[in-house]
Every structure is written in structure tokens, then in C-alpha cells.
Amino acid sequence: MTRMTPLGPDEPASHPYRLAARRSTAGDSAIDVGGRRIGGGDFALIAGPCAIETRDETIAIARVVRDAGATMLRGGAYKPRTSPYAFQGLGQAGLQILADARSETGLPVVTEVMDVRDVEAVAAVADMIQIGARNMQNYALLTEVGRARVPVLIKRGLSSTIDELLMAAEYVLKEGNAGVVLCERGIRTFETAYRFTLDLAAVAVLKTLTHLPVIVDPSHAAGRRDLVEPLALAAAAVGADGIIVEVHPDPDAAVCDGPQALRCDDFARFAARVQHVAAAAGERFAATAPA
Amino acid sequence: MTRMTPLGPDEPASHPYRLAARRSTAGDSAIDVGGRRIGGGDFALIAGPCAIETRDETIAIARVVRDAGATMLRGGAYKPRTSPYAFQGLGQAGLQILADARSETGLPVVTEVMDVRDVEAVAAVADMIQIGARNMQNYALLTEVGRARVPVLIKRGLSSTIDELLMAAEYVLKEGNAGVVLCERGIRTFETAYRFTLDLAAVAVLKTLTHLPVIVDPSHAAGRRDLVEPLALAAAAVGADGIIVEVHPDPDAAVCDGPQALRCDDFARFAARVQHVAAAAGERFAATAPA
Amino acid sequence: MTRMTPLGPDEPASHPYRLAARRSTAGDSAIDVGGRRIGGGDFALIAGPCAIETRDETIAIARVVRDAGATMLRGGAYKPRTSPYAFQGLGQAGLQILADARSETGLPVVTEVMDVRDVEAVAAVADMIQIGARNMQNYALLTEVGRARVPVLIKRGLSSTIDELLMAAEYVLKEGNAGVVLCERGIRTFETAYRFTLDLAAVAVLKTLTHLPVIVDPSHAAGRRDLVEPLALAAAAVGADGIIVEVHPDPDAAVCDGPQALRCDDFARFAARVQHVAAAAGERFAATAPA
Amino acid sequence: MTRMTPLGPDEPASHPYRLAARRSTAGDSAIDVGGRRIGGGDFALIAGPCAIETRDETIAIARVVRDAGATMLRGGAYKPRTSPYAFQGLGQAGLQILADARSETGLPVVTEVMDVRDVEAVAAVADMIQIGARNMQNYALLTEVGRARVPVLIKRGLSSTIDELLMAAEYVLKEGNAGVVLCERGIRTFETAYRFTLDLAAVAVLKTLTHLPVIVDPSHAAGRRDLVEPLALAAAAVGADGIIVEVHPDPDAAVCDGPQALRCDDFARFAARVQHVAAAAGERFAATAPA
């Protein structure tokens, strides 16, 4: 993980994001997540189901994405849902399934935490804890994951500014957790042809402002499977340090967000195309390489 | 408080907000907050400082707003701040000051909770608990305040849709807490002449969709003192059930949001104008009347 | 019409809107439109059909709105339509119908021009020329109406900033036409419960920045009849100098925008409520008074 | 240029964009612009100054971009400016300079028209006429360029939906001009770190809806030079049919939009990188190849 250089005497106390700012360290930070790296030239391909549904299915998906070159497995055990009547995730049982999938495939796992009271349990299993877009300004939660021993993936709120995203990172960094990865996942605009407007300029801006790795989630932005690939290629080209995508063997049967999930049987082709464009844009695709 | 009518056989299980929906009860709900009412024709004027700073100042402001006809006192003990380096509120000490201000003035108090672990302590003091805009989709927090014994004021997220606001209310109602008040406080748009775009059409839409009271916060929307009064008048005219505004004796010295605070010595004139327009639009101004 | 005071030596040449700026003249400008006034305390109620359809219907609507206290008649002869296959308006024949309706009722008429080549013909009939939201930055058209002898109503573009609206006014003023009225009609945001987000804060901001009258179009903002009245009341309360609304005897049969049109048989009640709130907010309702 | 296939009997008369729709023709349309092609696999690199300033400078820039592989020269003779007091372009003299630059370099030229009365003069010189974002719904102008004999580049309005952009194309196509190219150039959102939010998902959506070529303008979206290259690479990766960028020998001295102009002496490197990523994403870079 990155080492923070001490702030010099010319560093104003009021600096808005003193630890996240590019000037606070030399070069780009690379974050170690369960033995794989994100940032510093290593392009991460994080893939998996939206929600953890069953053990067998999760392990099957994990094998598919690992064989195609994914670097990490994603999957939701605790799911933020707009409606209280919608499926809320398997919770602790889902975490156990993720641990099993890691054992079976060797992939580090990334999963979301929504409640400060769950941070300890999630951190005990996850290789990287995700803060979802809806909780990007849940400061109690940011502070709590700042005290955890695993890296934190912070998704940009759907109408959060770039500055606010960096300040959310600062809440985590301030507690001593230097393993912060940022994620652009679409902002809310007037356009209705897709779900959110993927703001790739934000990735380019963030790379000028911070040393932290920045990845992109084209699945949640698009909300439509057919847009995920072109947006993933664009993310690779714009200079992102990785992407996080949803994959499912039978999207029509998925309990949530099926319409945006890539199909397992198409994933290897998808991953190869992303790898090809990332390489053309100068990223090292760390998919199958040891960190 | 409102009584929920049982859902009939024609009520689809998938109804998006079955308890918040207008059809789920007869007429408008009026919520009792420490002996004052919001909704059902009673217009609430909630006023006070942004953050609780000192005991003397808080009580002085409470007297000013009570004498001018305010129905409740607002004030933040726990403050959500974009920066971890900014003043975060007095916490428990701030709650005690609010309790003292209530004793001195008889005004019920409204204050924000940000952490599920603080809900019990805040509910022990507050007459109404506020869920701030940044936490509107913090489902753990919504569930917890749904189990509290005091009404809940839910502020619309800064890019939350009207549907999402109603679903946030549903999280609270589902736990058995029928005392929900909604608050429009501005949405994020491209315009930079003020802080957020106050969406008064949302108030009118909400009145068609839900039986819950809907109030307006012109102070946070505007971010500028000179816009608070015209927006408060507009809120009164559009059919809101109340407004919540920030007041300070010396805005230039306020620890936060001073530029949007009304001045204490102008508050009585302001309140009278709001009362006049609310009456013209058909609202009963419950300011000084017993509940 | 307003007289512009000469700019003093302290006026920077680079002032962004030197003629529209509040400081460029003393007090509020009142614009004379065919004998009626807008601004300077006179509240205008402009009403009529979206598009001119037939002579009889137009005159019937004109009588209804005049008897209810409207100060001007609106109606589109040239209609901007998103689709080239939609009804484009009656053109010159529509202008003649408007002239007839004025003769029959005494109401000044307001109608839109979309093509620089039509300005002369429209100005020959209209008492006020409307620049629609889609043409707010059509600088050729703004320049041309700036040379016309009748006042100009400029609608804010659906994502134009307040500054850009004032600069559009400046294009007209610069050509020597001092009769400019601004109109807020909703901006584009993420919310889909209505058509556009009516930005009433913009009205309050404009009143601080410019001496020009500012009116509000709740019909196009809402796109729904049930929201027009609460938004019209809010506009009256926020300090607008008038409103412009659509009225139709049989909205279901209207060739365009029927769902947002007020019904003729409800218009007198509507006008009385607006008048009541405008008076409470301190505006003089110039509806039936001679200018 | 593309040939439109007759609409079949299953084509509803109310189809929103019958000529622009993908189903209205077989495959992708390639548009011939002065001997170079856009679309159908040919990636266009259109480059040049924001505004035409002088003959010598324009020709110098044209040589630089041609030698680096640009396929067309852009440059504004008529400039839409927010302020009436800003430089409005050289007009007819600017058109003559563009014609001279074409003679010197062989590059086809693209330039904007803003006034229906100028269409004939502009079409006499331009190889492709540009409709700027502010005029995307100027229907009189769209109709007029639909009658011209040269292709038309339509820039998306800054808050126009994808549907509205296609309907703008339909206005041109309906008049018989099949040479329409669409351009994404950023939409207006709340983010202030750059000028407009480049909506690359819109490019991917457009490619599913229409057979027309779609290019991207990263310069106007970004408003900052440092973002132009990453966004250009992303555009190449997302499947755009080309990009249009601003170039200047001395951006600090440019009369408009200097901060977003690429430097002439860096352009060859830039073009090579774009070419490399476009090739990786499967586009044929038609820069120096004859059509």
C-alpha cells in the first residue's frame, strides 16, 4: 500500500483533502487487495454477480471469471435496495459463500457493507470492503471502515461532485486506512436512455487530483447489458485503473439487476477485448499475473 | 398520528410504497410532534440555528423564534460535514442544550441523527428525529428510526427522485413508526447562482401521492439569506405543510452555514409574511395555537 | 418602457450584461404591452391556448380569460415541435386569428417567432413577441427581434443558466429594444414525475440581478394540469411579475399539450386564487385595471 | 452517401425518427465529406482552430493537422457567443480563409452556420456544415440545411436527449439531405470540475438506434486541455466514428476557447495515440487514406 509522506510546512491546514491529494505522496498509489494490485499501472478486472444467491452458482461464476482473467470476485451479501420489500441479500450466509468461492478459485473478494455494526464481520471475510453510492456520505460508516484492516472501495454518489468523493476518501484515510480505491459508477442526469451517465471525464480529473487508484463500474451506470462492453473499453482507454462488472450465468433469472449482467459464456471474449484496449492505452493488465 | 387502514385485496403485493401511498389512509395525516401538529391543514414553522453552539445562544434563539410564532426548534448536535476536518457538532452535549431550550421555551425540538448507534440517545431527547439528505438511502438508519418512538423528518436526497423519497419513508413506516414527515430541500442541478434548486413541484406531486405531511427547507436550498424569504413564501403558497429555516443572532460568526441564516432581529417580520401568504393559500398557521 | 441611464465611468467595459443589470437603471422596469403593463408592481396574467387552432375557438378562449381577469392573450401560430412530422402551427393564418381575437376582446396578444424571416410579419401583429426556450441562444433571432418595435418575451432555455438568460436579454437590449420580459419555464433535471423542474429560486435571483420583469410559465414546466395551480400560486408568492398559462375548452381534443392546459370552465376560480396570493405577497394585480 | 430504403408496410407512420432509425437502411451509413468518409468503419479526425483568426495562422494549423493525419479541417467563421460583446467571428472573410486552407492542404472543411440567411453562402464553401449545440432545436435552420447540397454535422444540445438529437437529424433528412453526422459534445450536469459531462454512453446508444455516423467533441466538453486526450481515447474506444478537436499554435493567445485547445507541436503525438486506440477497438483510421 501507499506510504503517506509527511506534509510539509507549506501545506495549509485547511487543505481540502490533504491525504488524498496527489501532492501528498510520490507517484500513483498501488493498493494490494488479497495479493492482487490495483493502481500504479496494474489494471484490475473485478467481476461477479450483483447479489450472492447460492453457493454453487457463486463458485461457478467465480471460476468463469477467473479463467477469463478477472483479478477479483465481486458479489453482494448485504444489498442496498430502494424498496424495503425487495430482496435484501443473504447477509452473513452470503459472506461465507464468498469465503468459499475465494478458497475454490484463489480470487480475492470484494463486498459491500451498509451498517457500521456489520463492518467487523464483513472485514473478517472481505479482501476489500465496498462503500456503495448511497452511503458515500455516510460519515459514520466511512469512519468505521477507516479503522478496518482491509482496503476500501468507495463508489461515487450518484450526484456527488469529484470533490465530495475525495472528501469521502479523506474520512477513511484520516483514520489510518491508506488502502482506498475510488469508483466512478455514473451520475444522475436528465437522459433516460440508460440508467446513469457514466462520467469518464471524472476519471481523468481524479487522476490529476489524487494518487489513489480509480476504477469504473459500467454495469450500474448503463443498466443495460449492450452498453457495458463499449463503456468498459472506454474506461480502459480513459486511464482508469480497472473496472468492476456484473456477470451472471442466466441474467433473466437473477434476483437483481439481471438486465445489466454480462453472460458467463460471453465473458472471456469481453475480458480479452478490454485487455486489448487497456494495453493499447498503456495499462498493464494484471489479470493473471501475480502482484 | 395517522392510523393506517388495512390494505384491501385489490392492493398489489408489489405496490411500491403501500404505507406511504395516499390510498392507504383516509385524508391527510397530521403528525403530533411534542404537542404541535404538522399536516392536515396545520402549517409548521420550524426554526433555529444550523448547529448547536452554546447553551445561552441556543436558548436566546429559541425565545426569539417562539415569540415570533415558530412551532418547533431545530438545531444540529450531530452535523454531517463534507470534510472530516470541519466542526462535527457537540454531540451528546448538544442534545442536552436542546433539552434545556425546550424546557425554557416549551418548543418541541428537531435534531438530526447520523449513526444507528446514536438513535436511542437522540430519540430520548428529540421530539422529532431528522434524517439528513446524505442519509436518505442509509437503510440501516431508516430501519432503526422506524423502531423509535418519536416522529421522523426525512429530507430528500439531493438527487433522489420523488419515488425514492417515498420508499425511504416506507422503510420507516414498515417498522411501525407512522410519524413520518417529508422535506424538500433542493436538488442538484447545473445552476450555480444558488446552492440547490428548490423543487416546489415535488411538493405538489407528493401531496397527490402520499398522505404524509411535506415541508420545505428554503435555507439549505438557497445557501443565501436573501433567497430564503421569497422561497419560504413560495413554499407556503404551493401547499407545503410547513417550513424549516435557519436563524442566527450573528450569522457572520456562525460555525456553519452562516450565509443562509436569517437574522434573529428580522425573524418576526419574516414569520408574519410567511403566515400571511400561508393563510392566503388556505393553510392554517398553527404557530401559536395549542395542538 | 424603461429608459436606460447612461453607464457611468465606474462601469467596466467588460460588464457581462450592462443593459440588463439592475444597476443600469433606477428601480424596476415596467414594460408596456399593448396598453397593459408588466413589472414595477403590476402582475400580468397571460393566458390562452398552446396553439391557435381555429378562429372561433380562439376568440371563445380569449373571452373566457379576459372575463376572468387575464391581462393578455397567448397563442402559438408558429409552433416549435420536436418532430418534423408533428403539427407545426397555422403560421400566417394563425397570426390573423390572433389579430381578430384582439379586436374582439381588447386583449394584447403574445405569440412566438422562430425564424428571422418571420420577425417582421409577427411583429406587425403581436403586441409582444415570444422567443421560445429552444431559441434562447439563437443569436440571429435575438438580434432581429432587438430591432423590432414591440416588446420581447424571452423564455429561459431548458438548461440555460441565469447568466445566459441575462446575456440573451442583452442581445435584444443592445439593438435598442428596451422592452424585454424574462420567463422562467422549468429546467431539465433527473426528476421524471413532471416535465421540467420549475426553478422559482431563479426568479428571486433574477430580481436581484436585473431591472427587467420576470414572469413564470407553470404550464410547460409541469406538463400536468394538476400542478399548474400550485405552481402558479408559488410563482405569485416568490415575487414574479406575472404568469403565462395555457387554457383550452376541451384539453383532450387539443392538438398539442392538452394534458397541461387548464380548463376554460375552471379558469375564473384559478385566476381569483392567483390574484389572492399575489396580493398577499405584495403584487398589484393589473388584470382588469387599465395600464 | 447512404441510400434510404423505402419504409415497409410494418413501419408505423408515427415512428419517431423514421429516416434516422437504424432499421430504415441496411448497415451503417458512411458519409462522404469532400472525398473523405465518416462512418461505416472509417474513423474521422477533424481538427483545427476554434475560430478562424487570420489566413496565415489557419493555413499553418491546417498543415500541422494534415501532416499528423487529420481527415478534415474545422474552424469557425460565424461564432455563437454567449455575450453580444464578444468576438463574433470573421464571417464571410473567414469562409474565404477556410477555402484557401483547403486549397493549400487538400483537407475538406467543416464550419458552423447560425443564421438561415447564411446557409447558401456557407454551403458554397463548406464541405460539411455544422449546426452548433445552441441551435440543435432551431428548426428553421435545420430545415434550411436539409435543403443544402453538403453534409450536415449536428451537435447535441447541451441538455438535449438522445431522442431529441435524432429528431433534429430527422428534420434535415426529411428535406432530402441524407448526409447527416451526429456529434456528442457534453451535457450539462452539476459537476464543475470541467465544462460539460461528456456522455459516451450516448454514443453507444446512438449506434444501436441509428445508422448515422456519430462523432465526439472532447474539446468543448472538457474545456481543459489536459482532459482532451483521455476523452479522445475513450471516444475512440467506445465506438465513435471520429472526433473533432481544437488545435492552436499558441492557445494563450487564441481569441476564444484557448484553454481547451491542443498545442500544434503536440498534435502528431496525440493523433498517433488516438489512432492506436481506435485501431485496438476495431476502427479503421481513415486519416490519410483516400475514401
PDB file of N, CA and C in Angstrom, chain D residues 24-58:
ATOM      1  N   SER D  24     -34.129   1.764 -40.917  1.00  0.00           N
ATOM      2  CA  SER D  24     -34.537   2.362 -42.188  1.00  0.00           C
ATOM      3  C   SER D  24     -33.528   2.113 -43.305  1.00  0.00           C
ATOM      4  N   THR D  25     -32.380   1.555 -42.993  1.00  0.00           N
ATOM      5  CA  THR D  25     -31.386   1.279 -44.017  1.00  0.00           C
ATOM      6  C   THR D  25     -30.572   0.068 -43.573  1.00  0.00           C
ATOM      7  N   ALA D  26     -29.839  -0.505 -44.498  1.00  0.00           N
ATOM      8  CA  ALA D  26     -29.041  -1.678 -44.142  1.00  0.00           C
ATOM      9  C   ALA D  26     -27.641  -1.237 -43.715  1.00  0.00           C
ATOM     10  N   GLY D  27     -27.219  -1.664 -42.562  1.00  0.00           N
ATOM     11  CA  GLY D  27     -25.864  -1.361 -42.097  1.00  0.00           C
ATOM     12  C   GLY D  27     -25.682   0.085 -41.713  1.00  0.00           C
ATOM     13  N   ASP D  28     -24.416   0.442 -41.506  1.00  0.00           N
ATOM     14  CA  ASP D  28     -24.078   1.794 -41.100  1.00  0.00           C
ATOM     15  C   ASP D  28     -23.927   2.691 -42.320  1.00  0.00           C
ATOM     16  N   SER D  29     -24.376   3.906 -42.208  1.00  0.00           N
ATOM     17  CA  SER D  29     -24.155   4.854 -43.299  1.00  0.00           C
ATOM     18  C   SER D  29     -22.754   5.437 -43.188  1.00  0.00           C
ATOM     19  N   ALA D  30     -22.130   5.569 -44.343  1.00  0.00           N
ATOM     20  CA  ALA D  30     -20.857   6.290 -44.403  1.00  0.00           C
ATOM     21  C   ALA D  30     -21.128   7.569 -45.186  1.00  0.00           C
ATOM     22  N   ILE D  31     -20.678   8.675 -44.647  1.00  0.00           N
ATOM     23  CA  ILE D  31     -20.948   9.963 -45.279  1.00  0.00           C
ATOM     24  C   ILE D  31     -19.672  10.444 -45.954  1.00  0.00           C
ATOM     25  N   ASP D  32     -19.816  10.857 -47.193  1.00  0.00           N
ATOM     26  CA  ASP D  32     -18.682  11.377 -47.961  1.00  0.00           C
ATOM     27  C   ASP D  32     -18.616  12.887 -47.750  1.00  0.00           C
ATOM     28  N   VAL D  33     -17.488  13.334 -47.219  1.00  0.00           N
ATOM     29  CA  VAL D  33     -17.307  14.771 -46.965  1.00  0.00           C
ATOM     30  C   VAL D  33     -16.085  15.224 -47.757  1.00  0.00           C
ATOM     31  N   GLY D  34     -16.329  15.814 -48.872  1.00  0.00           N
ATOM     32  CA  GLY D  34     -15.232  16.328 -49.688  1.00  0.00           C
ATOM     33  C   GLY D  34     -14.199  15.277 -50.026  1.00  0.00           C
ATOM     34  N   GLY D  35     -14.652  14.039 -50.200  1.00  0.00           N
ATOM     35  CA  GLY D  35     -13.739  12.988 -50.594  1.00  0.00           C
ATOM     36  C   GLY D  35     -13.226  12.118 -49.446  1.00  0.00           C
ATOM     37  N   ARG D  36     -13.479  12.515 -48.227  1.00  0.00           N
ATOM     38  CA  ARG D  36     -13.143  11.681 -47.060  1.00  0.00           C
ATOM     39  C   ARG D  36     -14.442  11.090 -46.524  1.00  0.00           C
ATOM     40  N   ARG D  37     -14.315   9.958 -45.840  1.00  0.00           N
ATOM     41  CA  ARG D  37     -15.517   9.316 -45.344  1.00  0.00           C
ATOM     42  C   ARG D  37     -15.574   9.327 -43.818  1.00  0.00           C
ATOM     43  N   ILE D  38     -16.785   9.448 -43.310  1.00  0.00           N
ATOM     44  CA  ILE D  38     -17.048   9.287 -41.881  1.00  0.00           C
ATOM     45  C   ILE D  38     -18.064   8.169 -41.752  1.00  0.00           C
ATOM     46  N   GLY D  39     -17.794   7.211 -40.857  1.00  0.00           N
ATOM     47  CA  GLY D  39     -18.766   6.151 -40.620  1.00  0.00           C
ATOM     48  C   GLY D  39     -18.478   4.906 -41.420  1.00  0.00           C
ATOM     49  N   GLY D  40     -19.195   3.844 -41.081  1.00  0.00           N
ATOM     50  CA  GLY D  40     -19.005   2.580 -41.781  1.00  0.00           C
ATOM     51  C   GLY D  40     -17.626   1.999 -41.563  1.00  0.00           C
ATOM     52  N   GLY D  41     -17.009   2.347 -40.434  1.00  0.00           N
ATOM     53  CA  GLY D  41     -15.689   1.796 -40.125  1.00  0.00           C
ATOM     54  C   GLY D  41     -14.565   2.793 -40.329  1.00  0.00           C
ATOM     55  N   ASP D  42     -14.876   3.906 -40.962  1.00  0.00           N
ATOM     56  CA  ASP D  42     -13.846   4.935 -41.178  1.00  0.00           C
ATOM     57  C   ASP D  42     -13.891   5.962 -40.060  1.00  0.00           C
ATOM     58  N   PHE D  43     -12.802   6.058 -39.328  1.00  0.00           N
ATOM     59  CA  PHE D  43     -12.706   6.959 -38.183  1.00  0.00           C
ATOM     60  C   PHE D  43     -12.193   8.318 -38.645  1.00  0.00           C
ATOM     61  N   ALA D  44     -12.947   9.368 -38.359  1.00  0.00           N
ATOM     62  CA  ALA D  44     -12.559  10.714 -38.802  1.00  0.00           C
ATOM     63  C   ALA D  44     -11.853  11.482 -37.696  1.00  0.00           C
ATOM     64  N   LEU D  45     -10.815  12.168 -38.068  1.00  0.00           N
ATOM     65  CA  LEU D  45     -10.118  13.054 -37.126  1.00  0.00           C
ATOM     66  C   LEU D  45     -10.215  14.471 -37.687  1.00  0.00           C
ATOM     67  N   ILE D  46     -11.101  15.234 -37.097  1.00  0.00           N
ATOM     68  CA  ILE D  46     -11.368  16.591 -37.559  1.00  0.00           C
ATOM     69  C   ILE D  46     -10.697  17.537 -36.568  1.00  0.00           C
ATOM     70  N   ALA D  47      -9.863  18.417 -37.087  1.00  0.00           N
ATOM     71  CA  ALA D  47      -9.092  19.268 -36.180  1.00  0.00           C
ATOM     72  C   ALA D  47      -8.926  20.652 -36.781  1.00  0.00           C
ATOM     73  N   GLY D  48      -8.717  21.614 -35.908  1.00  0.00           N
ATOM     74  CA  GLY D  48      -8.493  22.982 -36.367  1.00  0.00           C
ATOM     75  C   GLY D  48      -8.766  23.961 -35.250  1.00  0.00           C
ATOM     76  N   PRO D  49      -8.649  25.257 -35.544  1.00  0.00           N
ATOM     77  CA  PRO D  49      -8.841  26.260 -34.509  1.00  0.00           C
ATOM     78  C   PRO D  49     -10.314  26.418 -34.155  1.00  0.00           C
ATOM     79  N   CYS D  50     -10.567  26.922 -32.970  1.00  0.00           N
ATOM     80  CA  CYS D  50     -11.940  27.221 -32.578  1.00  0.00           C
ATOM     81  C   CYS D  50     -12.512  28.236 -33.575  1.00  0.00           C
ATOM     82  N   ALA D  51     -11.912  29.411 -33.610  1.00  0.00           N
ATOM     83  CA  ALA D  51     -12.347  30.455 -34.530  1.00  0.00           C
ATOM     84  C   ALA D  51     -11.266  30.711 -35.570  1.00  0.00           C
ATOM     85  N   ILE D  52     -11.685  31.029 -36.775  1.00  0.00           N
ATOM     86  CA  ILE D  52     -10.732  31.485 -37.799  1.00  0.00           C
ATOM     87  C   ILE D  52     -10.282  32.886 -37.404  1.00  0.00           C
ATOM     88  N   GLU D  53      -8.965  33.050 -37.274  1.00  0.00           N
ATOM     89  CA  GLU D  53      -8.451  34.349 -36.845  1.00  0.00           C
ATOM     90  C   GLU D  53      -7.729  35.072 -37.993  1.00  0.00           C
ATOM     91  N   THR D  54      -6.703  34.400 -38.565  1.00  0.00           N
ATOM     92  CA  THR D  54      -6.004  35.004 -39.694  1.00  0.00           C
ATOM     93  C   THR D  54      -5.742  33.912 -40.731  1.00  0.00           C
ATOM     94  N   ARG D  55      -5.454  34.365 -41.971  1.00  0.00           N
ATOM     95  CA  ARG D  55      -5.209  33.438 -43.066  1.00  0.00           C
ATOM     96  C   ARG D  55      -3.946  32.618 -42.819  1.00  0.00           C
ATOM     97  N   ASP D  56      -2.885  33.285 -42.428  1.00  0.00           N
ATOM     98  CA  ASP D  56      -1.616  32.574 -42.252  1.00  0.00           C
ATOM     99  C   ASP D  56      -1.700  31.532 -41.153  1.00  0.00           C
ATOM    100  N   GLU D  57      -2.290  31.945 -40.039  1.00  0.00           N
ATOM    101  CA  GLU D  57      -2.377  31.024 -38.908  1.00  0.00           C
ATOM    102  C   GLU D  57      -3.242  29.823 -39.275  1.00  0.00           C
ATOM    103  N   THR D  58      -4.340  30.070 -39.944  1.00  0.00           N
ATOM    104  CA  THR D  58      -5.255  28.977 -40.298  1.00  0.00           C
ATOM    105  C   THR D  58      -4.567  27.975 -41.202  1.00  0.00           C
TER     106      THR D  58
END
